[in-house]
Coordinates of C-alpha atoms in Angstrom, one line a residue:
M1 CA 8.2 41.7 4.1
L2 CA 7.8 41.5 0.3
K3 CA 11.6 42.0 0.0
Q4 CA 12.1 38.9 2.1
F5 CA 9.5 37.0 0.1
F6 CA 11.0 37.7 -3.3
S7 CA 14.5 37.0 -1.9
L8 CA 13.2 33.6 -0.8
L9 CA 11.7 33.0 -4.3
K10 CA 15.1 33.7 -5.9
R11 CA 16.5 30.8 -4.1
Y12 CA 14.1 28.3 -5.5
I13 CA 12.3 29.6 -8.5
L14 CA 15.0 29.4 -11.2
P15 CA 14.2 25.8 -12.2
Y16 CA 10.5 26.7 -12.7
R17 CA 10.9 29.9 -14.9
K18 CA 8.9 28.4 -17.8
Y19 CA 5.9 28.0 -15.6
L20 CA 6.2 31.5 -14.4
T21 CA 6.4 32.9 -17.9
W22 CA 3.2 31.0 -19.0
A23 CA 1.4 32.2 -15.8
L24 CA 2.2 35.8 -16.7
I25 CA 1.0 35.4 -20.3
L26 CA -2.2 33.7 -19.3
N27 CA -3.0 36.1 -16.5
F28 CA -2.5 39.1 -18.9
L29 CA -4.8 37.5 -21.4
S30 CA -7.5 36.6 -18.9
Q31 CA -7.5 40.1 -17.3
W32 CA -8.0 41.9 -20.6
L33 CA -10.7 39.4 -21.5
N34 CA -12.3 40.4 -18.2
V35 CA -12.3 44.1 -19.1
F36 CA -13.7 43.4 -22.6
S37 CA -16.5 41.3 -21.2
F38 CA -17.6 44.1 -18.9
M39 CA -17.4 46.6 -21.8
A40 CA -20.3 44.8 -23.3
I41 CA -22.4 46.0 -20.4
V42 CA -22.3 49.6 -21.5
P43 CA -24.3 49.2 -24.7
I44 CA -26.7 46.8 -22.9
L45 CA -27.5 49.5 -20.4
N46 CA -27.9 52.1 -23.0
I47 CA -30.3 49.9 -24.9
L48 CA -32.3 48.9 -21.8
F49 CA -32.7 52.4 -20.4
K50 CA -32.6 54.3 -23.8
I51 CA -30.0 56.6 -22.3
D52 CA -28.1 57.3 -25.5
T53 CA -30.2 58.9 -28.3
K54 CA -27.2 60.3 -30.1
S55 CA -26.8 59.6 -33.9
Y56 CA -23.4 58.1 -34.8
E57 CA -21.5 58.3 -38.0
Y58 CA -18.8 55.9 -39.1
I59 CA -15.3 57.3 -38.8
P60 CA -12.7 55.7 -41.1
M61 CA -9.9 54.0 -39.2
D62 CA -6.3 53.6 -40.1
I63 CA -3.0 53.5 -38.3
H64 CA -2.8 57.3 -38.1
N65 CA -6.5 57.8 -37.0
L66 CA -6.9 55.2 -34.3
D67 CA -7.7 56.3 -30.7
K68 CA -10.2 55.5 -27.9
D69 CA -12.8 58.0 -29.1
V70 CA -12.8 56.6 -32.7
L71 CA -13.1 53.0 -31.5
I72 CA -16.0 53.9 -29.1
N73 CA -17.8 56.0 -31.8
N74 CA -17.6 53.2 -34.4
A75 CA -18.6 50.5 -31.8
Y76 CA -21.7 52.6 -31.0
Y77 CA -22.3 53.1 -34.8
F78 CA -22.4 49.3 -35.4
V79 CA -24.6 48.7 -32.3
S80 CA -27.1 51.5 -33.3
N81 CA -27.3 50.1 -36.9
F82 CA -27.9 46.6 -35.5
V83 CA -30.6 48.0 -33.2
A84 CA -32.2 49.8 -36.2
T85 CA -32.1 46.7 -38.4
N86 CA -32.9 43.9 -35.9
G87 CA -34.6 45.7 -33.0
A88 CA -33.5 46.3 -29.4
F89 CA -34.3 42.8 -28.1
Y90 CA -32.1 41.0 -30.6
T91 CA -29.3 43.5 -30.0
L92 CA -29.6 42.8 -26.2
A93 CA -29.5 39.1 -26.9
M94 CA -26.4 39.5 -29.1
M95 CA -24.6 41.6 -26.5
G96 CA -25.5 39.1 -23.8
G97 CA -24.1 36.3 -25.9
I98 CA -20.9 38.3 -26.4
L99 CA -20.7 38.8 -22.6
I100 CA -21.1 35.0 -22.0
F101 CA -18.5 34.2 -24.6
M102 CA -16.0 36.6 -23.2
T103 CA -16.6 35.4 -19.7
M104 CA -16.0 31.8 -20.8
L105 CA -12.7 32.8 -22.3
K106 CA -11.8 34.8 -19.2
T107 CA -12.5 31.9 -16.8
A108 CA -10.6 29.5 -19.1
G109 CA -7.7 31.8 -18.8
Y110 CA -8.0 31.9 -15.1
F111 CA -8.1 28.1 -14.9
A112 CA -5.1 27.7 -17.2
S113 CA -3.0 30.3 -15.3
A114 CA -3.8 28.5 -12.0
A115 CA -3.1 25.0 -13.4
V116 CA 0.3 26.1 -14.8
M117 CA 1.4 27.3 -11.4
V118 CA 0.8 23.9 -9.7
P119 CA 4.2 22.3 -10.7
L120 CA 5.9 25.5 -9.5
R121 CA 4.3 25.5 -6.1
T122 CA 4.8 21.8 -5.4
G123 CA 8.3 21.8 -6.9
I124 CA 9.5 24.6 -4.5
V125 CA 8.2 22.7 -1.5
R126 CA 9.8 19.5 -2.7
D127 CA 13.1 21.3 -3.1
I128 CA 12.9 22.8 0.4
R129 CA 12.2 19.3 1.9
I130 CA 15.2 17.7 0.0
Q131 CA 17.5 20.6 0.9
V132 CA 16.6 20.4 4.6
Y133 CA 17.0 16.6 4.7
N134 CA 20.4 16.8 3.0
K135 CA 21.5 19.6 5.3
V136 CA 20.5 17.4 8.3
L137 CA 22.7 14.6 6.9
S138 CA 25.7 16.9 6.5
L139 CA 25.5 18.6 9.9
P140 CA 27.9 17.4 12.7
L141 CA 26.6 15.5 15.7
S142 CA 27.2 18.5 17.9
F143 CA 24.3 20.4 16.2
F144 CA 21.9 17.7 17.3
S145 CA 23.2 17.7 20.9
E146 CA 22.5 21.5 21.1
E147 CA 19.2 21.5 19.2
R148 CA 16.4 19.3 20.6
K149 CA 15.4 16.5 18.2
G150 CA 11.7 17.2 18.5
D151 CA 12.2 20.9 17.5
I152 CA 14.2 19.8 14.4
I153 CA 11.4 17.3 13.5
A154 CA 8.8 20.2 13.9
R155 CA 10.9 22.4 11.6
M156 CA 11.2 19.7 9.0
S157 CA 7.5 18.7 9.1
A158 CA 5.2 21.4 10.5
D159 CA 7.2 24.4 9.3
V160 CA 7.6 23.1 5.8
T161 CA 3.8 22.4 5.7
V162 CA 3.2 26.1 6.8
V163 CA 5.6 27.3 4.0
E164 CA 3.6 25.1 1.5
N165 CA 0.2 26.4 2.7
S166 CA 1.2 30.1 3.0
L167 CA 4.2 31.1 0.8
T168 CA 3.6 28.9 -2.2
S169 CA -0.1 29.5 -2.3
S170 CA 0.7 33.3 -2.2
I171 CA 2.9 33.0 -5.3
D172 CA -0.1 32.7 -7.6
M173 CA -1.8 35.6 -5.8
L174 CA 1.3 37.8 -6.2
I175 CA 1.5 37.1 -9.9
R176 CA -2.2 37.3 -10.8
N177 CA -3.2 40.2 -8.6
P178 CA -0.6 42.8 -9.8
I179 CA -1.6 42.0 -13.4
A180 CA -5.3 42.4 -12.5
L181 CA -4.6 45.7 -10.8
L182 CA -2.4 46.9 -13.6
V183 CA -5.1 46.1 -16.3
C184 CA -7.9 47.6 -14.2
F185 CA -6.0 50.8 -13.5
V186 CA -5.1 51.2 -17.2
T187 CA -8.8 50.8 -18.0
L188 CA -9.8 53.2 -15.2
F189 CA -7.3 55.8 -16.4
S190 CA -8.6 55.5 -20.0
V191 CA -12.2 56.1 -18.7
S192 CA -11.5 59.0 -16.3
W193 CA -8.0 60.0 -15.1
Q194 CA -9.4 62.5 -12.6
M195 CA -11.5 59.9 -10.7
T196 CA -8.7 57.4 -10.9
L197 CA -6.2 59.8 -9.3
F198 CA -8.7 60.3 -6.5
V199 CA -8.9 56.4 -6.0
I200 CA -5.1 56.2 -5.9
F201 CA -5.1 58.9 -3.3
I202 CA -7.3 57.0 -0.8
L203 CA -6.1 53.4 -1.5
P204 CA -2.7 53.8 0.5
L205 CA -4.7 54.2 3.7
T206 CA -6.2 50.7 3.4
G207 CA -2.8 49.3 2.5
W208 CA -1.3 50.8 5.6
I209 CA -4.0 49.3 7.9
M210 CA -3.4 45.8 6.4
G211 CA 0.4 46.2 6.7
V212 CA 0.1 46.9 10.5
V213 CA -2.0 43.8 11.1
S214 CA 0.3 41.6 9.0
R215 CA 3.4 42.6 10.9
K216 CA 1.7 41.6 14.2
L217 CA 0.6 38.3 12.6
K218 CA 4.3 37.5 11.7
R219 CA 5.3 37.9 15.4
Q220 CA 2.5 35.7 16.6
S221 CA 3.3 33.1 13.9
S222 CA 6.9 32.9 15.0
T223 CA 5.8 32.4 18.7
A224 CA 3.3 29.7 17.7
Q225 CA 5.8 27.7 15.6
A226 CA 8.4 27.9 18.4
Q227 CA 5.8 26.5 20.9
W228 CA 4.9 23.7 18.4
G229 CA 8.6 22.8 18.4
D230 CA 8.5 22.7 22.2
I231 CA 5.6 20.3 22.1
M232 CA 7.4 18.0 19.7
S233 CA 10.6 18.2 21.8
Q234 CA 8.7 17.3 25.0
L235 CA 7.0 14.4 23.2
D236 CA 10.3 13.1 22.0
E237 CA 11.9 13.4 25.4
T238 CA 8.9 11.6 27.0
L239 CA 9.1 8.7 24.6
G240 CA 12.9 8.4 25.0
G241 CA 12.9 8.6 28.8
L242 CA 9.7 6.8 29.6
R243 CA 11.4 4.3 31.8
V244 CA 13.1 7.0 33.8
I245 CA 9.7 8.9 34.2
K246 CA 8.0 5.8 35.5
A247 CA 10.9 4.9 37.7
F248 CA 10.7 8.3 39.5
I249 CA 6.9 8.4 39.4
A250 CA 7.0 11.7 37.5
E251 CA 4.0 11.1 35.3
S252 CA 1.9 13.9 36.9
K253 CA 4.8 16.4 36.7
M254 CA 5.4 15.6 33.0
S255 CA 1.7 15.8 32.3
A256 CA 1.4 19.2 33.9
R257 CA 4.5 20.4 32.0
F258 CA 3.0 19.2 28.7
S259 CA -0.4 20.7 29.4
K260 CA 1.1 24.1 30.1
T261 CA 3.1 24.0 26.8
N262 CA 0.0 22.8 24.9
N263 CA -2.2 25.6 26.4
D264 CA 0.4 28.2 25.5
F265 CA 0.4 26.9 21.9
R266 CA -3.4 27.0 21.9
D267 CA -3.5 30.6 23.1
A268 CA -1.0 31.7 20.5
M269 CA -2.9 29.9 17.7
N270 CA -6.2 31.5 18.9
E271 CA -4.7 35.0 18.6
M272 CA -3.1 34.2 15.2
I273 CA -6.2 32.5 13.7
I274 CA -8.6 35.3 14.9
R275 CA -6.3 37.9 13.4
Q276 CA -6.0 35.9 10.2
S277 CA -9.8 35.5 10.0
S278 CA -10.1 39.3 10.0
A279 CA -8.4 39.6 6.6
H280 CA -11.5 38.9 4.5
P281 CA -14.0 41.1 6.4
M282 CA -11.5 43.9 6.8
S283 CA -10.5 44.0 3.1
E284 CA -14.2 43.8 2.1
F285 CA -15.1 46.6 4.5
L286 CA -12.3 48.8 3.3
G287 CA -13.1 48.0 -0.3
T288 CA -16.7 49.0 0.2
C289 CA -15.6 52.3 1.8
V290 CA -13.5 53.0 -1.3
I291 CA -16.4 52.2 -3.7
V292 CA -18.8 54.4 -1.7
T293 CA -16.3 57.3 -1.6
V294 CA -15.8 57.0 -5.4
L295 CA -19.5 56.7 -6.0
L296 CA -20.1 60.0 -4.1
F297 CA -17.3 61.7 -5.8
G298 CA -18.2 60.5 -9.3
G299 CA -21.9 61.0 -8.7
A300 CA -21.3 64.6 -7.8
L301 CA -19.4 65.1 -11.0
I302 CA -22.1 63.5 -13.2
L303 CA -24.9 65.3 -11.5
N304 CA -23.0 68.6 -12.1
T305 CA -24.5 69.9 -15.4
N306 CA -21.5 72.1 -16.0
Y307 CA -18.9 69.2 -16.1
A308 CA -19.7 65.5 -16.4
P309 CA -16.6 63.4 -17.3
M310 CA -18.8 60.4 -18.5
D311 CA -22.4 59.3 -18.9
A312 CA -24.3 57.1 -16.5
A313 CA -23.7 53.8 -18.3
T314 CA -19.9 54.5 -18.5
F315 CA -19.9 55.4 -14.8
I316 CA -21.5 52.1 -14.0
F317 CA -18.8 50.4 -16.1
Y318 CA -16.2 52.4 -14.2
L319 CA -17.6 51.2 -10.9
I320 CA -17.7 47.6 -12.1
I321 CA -14.0 47.8 -13.0
L322 CA -13.3 49.5 -9.8
Y323 CA -15.1 46.8 -7.9
S324 CA -13.0 44.3 -9.8
I325 CA -10.1 45.7 -7.9
I326 CA -11.5 44.6 -4.6
N327 CA -11.0 40.9 -5.3
P328 CA -7.3 41.3 -6.1
L329 CA -7.0 43.5 -3.0
K330 CA -8.7 40.8 -0.9
E331 CA -6.2 38.2 -2.3
F332 CA -3.4 40.7 -1.6
S333 CA -4.7 41.0 2.0
R334 CA -4.9 37.3 2.3
A335 CA -1.3 37.0 1.0
F336 CA -0.2 39.7 3.3
Y337 CA -1.6 37.7 6.2
N338 CA -0.2 34.3 4.9
I339 CA 3.2 35.5 3.9
P340 CA 4.4 36.6 7.4
Q341 CA 3.3 33.2 8.7
G342 CA 5.3 31.4 6.0
L343 CA 8.3 33.7 6.5
A344 CA 8.3 33.0 10.2
S345 CA 8.4 29.2 9.4
M346 CA 11.1 29.7 6.8
E347 CA 13.2 31.6 9.3
R348 CA 13.0 28.5 11.6
I349 CA 13.9 26.2 8.6
D350 CA 16.8 28.5 7.7
M351 CA 18.2 27.9 11.2
I352 CA 18.9 24.4 9.9
L353 CA 19.8 25.3 6.3
K354 CA 22.2 28.1 7.4
A355 CA 23.7 26.3 10.3
E356 CA 27.5 26.3 10.1
N357 CA 29.4 23.1 9.9
H358 CA 32.6 23.7 11.9
I359 CA 34.2 20.5 10.6
V360 CA 36.2 21.6 7.5
E361 CA 37.2 18.9 5.1
P362 CA 40.9 19.1 4.1
E363 CA 41.5 20.4 0.6
Q364 CA 43.9 17.5 -0.3
P365 CA 43.1 14.5 1.9
L366 CA 45.4 11.6 1.9
P367 CA 43.8 8.6 0.1
L368 CA 43.1 5.3 1.8
D369 CA 43.2 2.9 -1.1
A370 CA 42.6 -0.3 0.8
F371 CA 42.3 -1.6 4.3
T372 CA 44.9 -4.4 4.4
D373 CA 46.4 -4.6 7.9
K374 CA 45.2 -2.1 10.5
L375 CA 44.1 1.4 11.2
E376 CA 46.1 3.3 13.8
F377 CA 45.2 6.6 15.5
K378 CA 48.1 8.3 17.3
N379 CA 47.5 11.2 19.7
V380 CA 44.2 12.2 18.0
S381 CA 42.3 15.2 19.4
F382 CA 39.0 16.5 17.9
S383 CA 36.3 19.1 18.8
Y384 CA 33.2 20.3 17.0
V385 CA 33.5 23.8 18.7
E386 CA 36.8 25.3 19.6
G387 CA 37.6 24.9 23.3
R388 CA 35.2 22.0 23.8
P389 CA 37.2 18.8 22.9
V390 CA 35.3 15.6 22.3
L391 CA 38.4 13.5 21.8
N392 CA 41.6 14.4 23.6
H393 CA 45.0 12.7 22.7
I394 CA 43.4 9.3 21.8
N395 CA 45.6 6.4 20.7
L396 CA 43.8 3.5 19.1
T397 CA 44.7 0.6 16.8
V398 CA 42.0 -1.2 14.9
P399 CA 43.3 -4.4 13.2
K400 CA 41.6 -5.7 10.1
G401 CA 39.6 -8.8 10.9
K402 CA 40.2 -12.3 9.5
T403 CA 38.0 -15.0 8.2
I404 CA 38.7 -18.5 9.6
A405 CA 36.9 -20.8 7.2
L406 CA 36.4 -24.3 8.6
V407 CA 35.6 -26.6 5.8
G408 CA 35.0 -30.4 5.7
Q409 CA 32.4 -33.0 5.3
S410 CA 29.2 -33.4 7.3
G411 CA 30.0 -34.8 10.8
S412 CA 33.7 -33.9 10.6
G413 CA 33.5 -31.7 13.7
K414 CA 33.5 -28.3 12.1
S415 CA 30.6 -26.8 14.1
T416 CA 31.9 -28.1 17.4
L417 CA 35.4 -26.9 16.7
A418 CA 34.1 -23.5 15.5
N419 CA 32.0 -22.9 18.7
E420 CA 35.0 -23.7 20.9
L421 CA 37.3 -21.6 18.8
E422 CA 35.0 -18.6 19.3
K423 CA 34.9 -19.0 23.0
R424 CA 38.7 -19.2 23.1
L425 CA 39.2 -16.1 21.0
V426 CA 36.6 -14.1 23.0
S427 CA 38.5 -15.0 26.2
L428 CA 41.6 -13.5 24.6
G429 CA 39.7 -10.2 24.0
K430 CA 39.1 -10.7 20.3
H431 CA 35.8 -9.6 18.7
T432 CA 34.3 -12.5 16.8
M433 CA 31.3 -13.5 14.7
L434 CA 30.3 -17.1 14.1
L435 CA 28.5 -18.0 10.8
D436 CA 27.3 -21.6 10.8
G437 CA 25.6 -23.4 8.0
D438 CA 22.4 -24.0 10.0
N439 CA 21.8 -20.4 11.2
V440 CA 22.7 -18.9 7.9
R441 CA 20.4 -21.3 6.0
M442 CA 17.5 -20.2 8.3
G443 CA 18.0 -16.5 7.6
L444 CA 20.2 -15.0 5.0
N445 CA 20.1 -18.0 2.6
K446 CA 16.7 -19.5 3.5
N447 CA 15.6 -19.2 -0.2
L448 CA 18.5 -21.4 -1.4
G449 CA 18.3 -25.2 -1.8
F450 CA 21.1 -27.8 -2.3
K451 CA 21.5 -27.8 -6.0
E452 CA 24.9 -26.9 -7.4
A453 CA 23.9 -23.4 -8.3
D454 CA 22.4 -22.8 -4.9
R455 CA 25.5 -24.0 -3.1
I456 CA 27.7 -21.7 -5.2
E457 CA 25.4 -18.7 -4.3
N458 CA 25.3 -19.8 -0.6
I459 CA 29.1 -19.6 -0.3
R460 CA 29.3 -16.3 -2.3
R461 CA 26.8 -14.6 0.0
I462 CA 28.7 -15.8 3.1
A463 CA 32.0 -14.5 1.7
E464 CA 30.5 -11.0 1.0
V465 CA 29.1 -10.8 4.6
A466 CA 32.4 -12.0 6.1
K467 CA 34.3 -9.3 4.1
L468 CA 32.1 -6.6 5.5
M469 CA 32.6 -7.9 9.0
N470 CA 36.4 -8.1 8.5
D471 CA 36.4 -4.5 7.4
A472 CA 34.7 -3.7 10.7
G473 CA 37.6 -5.4 12.6
L474 CA 35.8 -8.6 13.4
I475 CA 37.2 -12.1 13.3
V476 CA 34.7 -14.2 11.4
I477 CA 34.5 -18.0 12.0
T478 CA 32.6 -19.8 9.3
S479 CA 31.6 -23.5 9.3
F480 CA 30.4 -24.9 6.0
I481 CA 30.8 -28.0 4.0
S482 CA 31.7 -26.1 0.8
P483 CA 32.5 -29.1 -1.3
Y484 CA 33.9 -27.4 -4.5
V485 CA 37.3 -26.0 -4.9
R486 CA 36.1 -23.2 -7.2
D487 CA 33.6 -21.9 -4.5
R488 CA 36.3 -21.7 -1.9
R489 CA 38.7 -20.1 -4.3
N490 CA 36.0 -17.5 -5.2
A491 CA 35.4 -16.9 -1.5
R492 CA 39.1 -16.3 -1.0
E493 CA 39.1 -13.7 -3.8
I494 CA 36.1 -11.9 -2.4
I495 CA 37.5 -11.7 1.2
G496 CA 41.1 -11.2 0.2
D497 CA 44.0 -13.6 0.4
D498 CA 45.6 -11.8 3.3
S499 CA 42.4 -12.1 5.4
F500 CA 41.3 -15.6 4.5
I501 CA 42.5 -18.5 6.6
E502 CA 41.3 -21.9 5.4
V503 CA 41.1 -24.7 8.0
Y504 CA 40.5 -28.1 6.5
V505 CA 38.9 -30.5 9.0
S506 CA 40.1 -33.6 7.2
T507 CA 38.2 -36.3 9.2
P508 CA 37.6 -39.3 6.9
V509 CA 34.0 -39.9 5.6
E510 CA 33.9 -43.3 7.4
E511 CA 34.5 -41.6 10.7
C512 CA 32.0 -38.9 9.8
E513 CA 29.4 -41.6 9.1
K514 CA 30.0 -43.1 12.5
R515 CA 29.2 -39.8 14.2
D516 CA 26.0 -39.3 12.1
V517 CA 23.9 -38.0 15.0
K518 CA 21.3 -36.5 12.6
G519 CA 20.9 -39.6 10.6
L520 CA 21.8 -37.8 7.3
Y521 CA 24.3 -40.4 6.0
K522 CA 21.7 -43.2 6.6
K523 CA 19.1 -41.3 4.6
A524 CA 21.6 -40.6 1.8
R525 CA 22.5 -44.3 1.6
T526 CA 18.8 -45.2 1.1
G527 CA 18.4 -42.4 -1.5
E528 CA 16.1 -40.2 0.7
I529 CA 18.6 -37.3 0.4
P530 CA 19.9 -36.9 -3.1
N531 CA 23.2 -35.2 -4.0
F532 CA 24.6 -35.7 -0.5
T533 CA 28.3 -34.7 -0.2
G534 CA 30.6 -37.7 0.3
I535 CA 27.9 -40.3 -0.7
S536 CA 26.1 -39.3 -3.9
S537 CA 28.0 -36.1 -4.6
P538 CA 31.8 -35.7 -4.6
Y539 CA 33.8 -33.6 -2.0
E540 CA 36.8 -31.8 -3.5
A541 CA 39.5 -31.5 -0.8
P542 CA 41.2 -28.1 -0.4
E543 CA 44.3 -27.7 -2.5
H544 CA 46.5 -25.5 -0.2
P545 CA 44.7 -24.9 3.2
E546 CA 46.6 -22.9 5.8
I547 CA 45.7 -25.4 8.5
I548 CA 44.7 -29.1 8.4
V549 CA 43.3 -30.8 11.4
D550 CA 41.9 -34.4 11.7
T551 CA 39.6 -34.8 14.7
T552 CA 39.6 -38.7 14.5
G553 CA 40.4 -40.1 17.9
K554 CA 41.2 -36.7 19.5
I555 CA 39.5 -34.9 22.3
L556 CA 38.0 -31.4 21.5
E557 CA 40.6 -29.5 23.6
D558 CA 43.5 -31.0 21.7
S559 CA 42.1 -30.1 18.3
V560 CA 41.3 -26.5 19.5
N561 CA 44.8 -26.1 21.0
Y562 CA 46.4 -27.2 17.8
V563 CA 44.3 -24.8 15.7
M564 CA 45.0 -21.9 18.1
T565 CA 48.7 -22.6 17.9
Q566 CA 48.6 -22.4 14.1
L567 CA 46.5 -19.2 14.2
E568 CA 48.7 -17.4 16.7
D569 CA 51.0 -15.8 14.2
Q570 CA 48.3 -15.0 11.7
L571 CA 46.0 -13.3 14.2
N572 CA 48.6 -11.1 15.8

């Protein structure tokens, strides 16, 4: 299990190495401060209970004469001198102050080590989410036909959340706790190696018990996460096929199916949570058993007058350090319960991350520099999986669309002609899109007015939209006044000269004014509408239009027939 966990960390931890380094340093510092703070308890106990009546002499210290016994002797020498000079109570107060100060440093180290791990934990989860999302974008459509969409959503949401709550929260535990155990065992060995060997002998039994439970938890977690995916899939199927369900009066059947899946998920979660809840009491019980066993063993040695490896105060210090091991062991047990749950979710996520993409991109694809005329597919076959063709010997020609730009003054007949042209082209099997001044001004360009700058921007936006539609193979019919030559020239450059067909509806302004059904010319003559094209603002006729049509005195059908005849060669 731990091998899988560290293998997973290797995939994501490299960008966050600096946080890991600081966490190691701060954890080492805080754990040694923890030991030193407890060491102050030994002289406090000796003072309170007057256990140690030995007289100490100062031993000179240098690099060649520096060991544990010398340090302890000199520490007791200074404490006994302080007691003789200031009394036992002031010495007790001083040692209590040292304990408080060391504890403050220790807790500050704990906080710093936890805070420095936050960017690492959140960064790993962010990277997993981004990696899963990008993988989903790159997978072929066949993957999503084989995997239910609800299950994929569950893996991207619920499983990633489980990884965040279990694996990443365990990273801190698996950094801090080994350091705590290492420091504690070094201290225990320095106090009594015999008793520490006895502790090491009985600890593996507790580890084996917790390992058995954690392996069962992983199996239960995998089952629960799979059932959560089934719930999401059923919900997605229900929302997507609600009309079919209601049409066949299948509400009760679907409800019973969902209830069964939900109850199965509840049962699996009950077993998993109950087993997970046993982590803390089990570790505490096993830890207490270890402490009592050591207490009996150490007590027997101390009560033995022939051989006592330490005095009573030091034995209490030993037990305190030994009890300090219980918290890291509890955290370890919690991690051992959380990690299997996270690994089970990561396995489900890896089913997406490690999914094979059977579509292999060519090493040297032929470039498509521009779409100028048409795209033609000849005898094309394609399959996501060998032996299961999706396309089989397909022949298809997609011509590039054209833009038929009808321009002319208001009332010249542009919109009427454009509507009829669209109907005629559709009847011939052409795919068209009509962009008229009125509907565009109510949507895409509703924030534009009729000043010169707004009119320029109006035509530019229309040209960009028409170009996109041409690339999709549509014939775009536009109907706009577009009074300035430069705007029409700019539109031609955007769309492309080979796709731009300019139709100038050249109906004279006098005829247009007679057809003034909206009363615009009348308002322009009275000054109610300023900058009106043809009255108070000039209209620049096209320089070289592909088609010119004057609708004066003609019926609509004649004008449409004429334009269709002129377009025949350009659209084929």
